[in-house]
Amino acid sequence: MAYFAQIVDDIVTEVIVVNDEVPDGAQFAHDLLGGVWVQTFIDTEGKNFASIGYTYDAVNQNFIAPQPYPSWTLDSNDQWQAPVPQPAAPPQTMWNEQLQEWIPVPS
């Protein structure tokens, strides 16, 4: 199966599955549903699988998740990074934007 993301103003609005036997899945999706469609891959190293709300970077042909917190920055692999690296588990932690640090997940 192949996966295609509909792009509207550089934002993913839908992700569909197209049978591998379809020769041009993006064109098939366009003909069937209209709009602009871009293939996305689950298991391609260095590429992010598209999800609704992601931004499509046409230059790098990659999908970027929404920024989780204002303090996080995008790295060269299009992954958001906290200003402080997450500590190794245990315990499980979550980011606290106000404190700008990782805190233990409440039990």
Coordinates of C-alpha atoms in Angstrom, one line a residue:
M1 CA 0.0 0.0 0.0
A2 CA 1.1 3.6 -0.7
Y3 CA 0.2 6.6 1.4
F4 CA -0.6 10.1 0.1
A5 CA -1.2 13.4 1.9
Q6 CA -3.5 16.1 0.6
I7 CA -1.7 19.5 0.8
V8 CA -3.6 22.8 1.2
D9 CA -1.5 25.9 1.7
D10 CA 1.4 23.6 2.7
I11 CA -0.7 21.9 5.5
V12 CA -1.7 18.2 5.4
T13 CA -5.5 18.0 5.5
E14 CA -6.0 14.3 4.8
V15 CA -3.9 11.1 4.4
I16 CA -5.2 8.2 2.3
V17 CA -4.0 4.7 1.3
V18 CA -3.8 3.8 -2.4
N19 CA -3.4 0.3 -3.7
D20 CA 0.2 -0.4 -5.0
E21 CA -1.3 -1.5 -8.3
V22 CA -2.3 2.1 -9.1
P23 CA 0.5 3.4 -11.3
D24 CA 0.4 7.1 -10.1
G25 CA -1.2 7.3 -6.7
A26 CA -0.9 11.1 -6.5
Q27 CA -2.7 11.6 -9.8
F28 CA -5.3 9.0 -8.9
A29 CA -6.0 10.9 -5.7
H30 CA -6.2 14.2 -7.5
D31 CA -8.6 12.7 -10.2
L32 CA -10.8 11.2 -7.5
L33 CA -10.7 13.8 -4.8
G34 CA -9.2 16.9 -6.3
G35 CA -6.4 19.0 -4.8
V36 CA -2.7 18.4 -4.5
W37 CA -1.4 15.0 -3.2
V38 CA 2.1 14.0 -2.2
Q39 CA 3.3 10.6 -1.3
T40 CA 4.4 10.0 2.3
F41 CA 6.4 7.0 3.5
I42 CA 6.2 5.2 6.9
D43 CA 9.7 3.7 6.9
T44 CA 12.0 6.1 5.1
E45 CA 14.9 7.2 7.2
G46 CA 15.2 10.9 7.6
K47 CA 11.6 11.5 6.5
N48 CA 8.5 12.0 8.6
F49 CA 5.2 10.3 7.9
A50 CA 2.5 12.8 7.2
S51 CA -0.4 13.4 9.6
I52 CA -3.2 15.9 9.5
G53 CA -1.9 19.3 10.6
Y54 CA 1.7 18.7 9.6
T55 CA 3.4 21.2 7.3
Y56 CA 4.8 20.0 4.0
D57 CA 8.3 21.3 3.2
A58 CA 8.4 21.0 -0.6
V59 CA 12.1 22.0 -0.7
N60 CA 13.2 19.0 1.5
Q61 CA 10.2 16.9 0.5
N62 CA 9.4 16.2 4.2
F63 CA 6.5 16.6 6.6
I64 CA 7.0 18.6 9.8
A65 CA 4.8 18.1 12.9
P66 CA 3.3 21.1 14.6
Q67 CA 5.6 22.8 17.1
P68 CA 4.7 21.2 20.5
Y69 CA 5.9 24.1 22.6
P70 CA 7.1 27.7 21.8
S71 CA 10.6 27.0 23.2
W72 CA 11.3 24.0 21.0
T73 CA 13.4 24.3 17.8
L74 CA 13.4 22.4 14.6
D75 CA 16.6 20.3 14.0
S76 CA 18.2 19.4 10.7
N77 CA 16.1 16.2 10.6
D78 CA 12.8 18.1 10.9
Q79 CA 12.3 16.9 14.4
W80 CA 11.3 19.3 17.3
Q81 CA 13.9 19.5 20.1
A82 CA 13.4 20.8 23.6
P83 CA 15.9 23.4 24.9
V84 CA 17.0 20.7 27.4
P85 CA 17.5 17.1 26.4
Q86 CA 15.0 14.6 27.8
P87 CA 16.6 12.5 30.6
A88 CA 16.9 8.8 30.1
A89 CA 14.0 6.9 31.7
P90 CA 13.0 5.9 34.3
P91 CA 11.0 7.8 35.5
Q92 CA 8.8 8.9 32.6
T93 CA 9.0 12.6 32.1
M94 CA 7.0 15.3 30.3
W95 CA 8.0 18.8 29.3
N96 CA 7.0 21.7 31.5
E97 CA 7.1 24.9 29.3
Q98 CA 6.7 27.3 32.2
L99 CA 9.7 25.8 34.1
Q100 CA 11.6 25.0 30.9
E101 CA 12.5 21.5 32.2
W102 CA 11.4 17.9 32.2
I103 CA 9.3 16.8 35.1
P104 CA 8.2 13.3 36.3
V105 CA 4.8 12.2 34.9
P106 CA 2.4 12.1 37.8
S107 CA 1.3 8.6 38.9

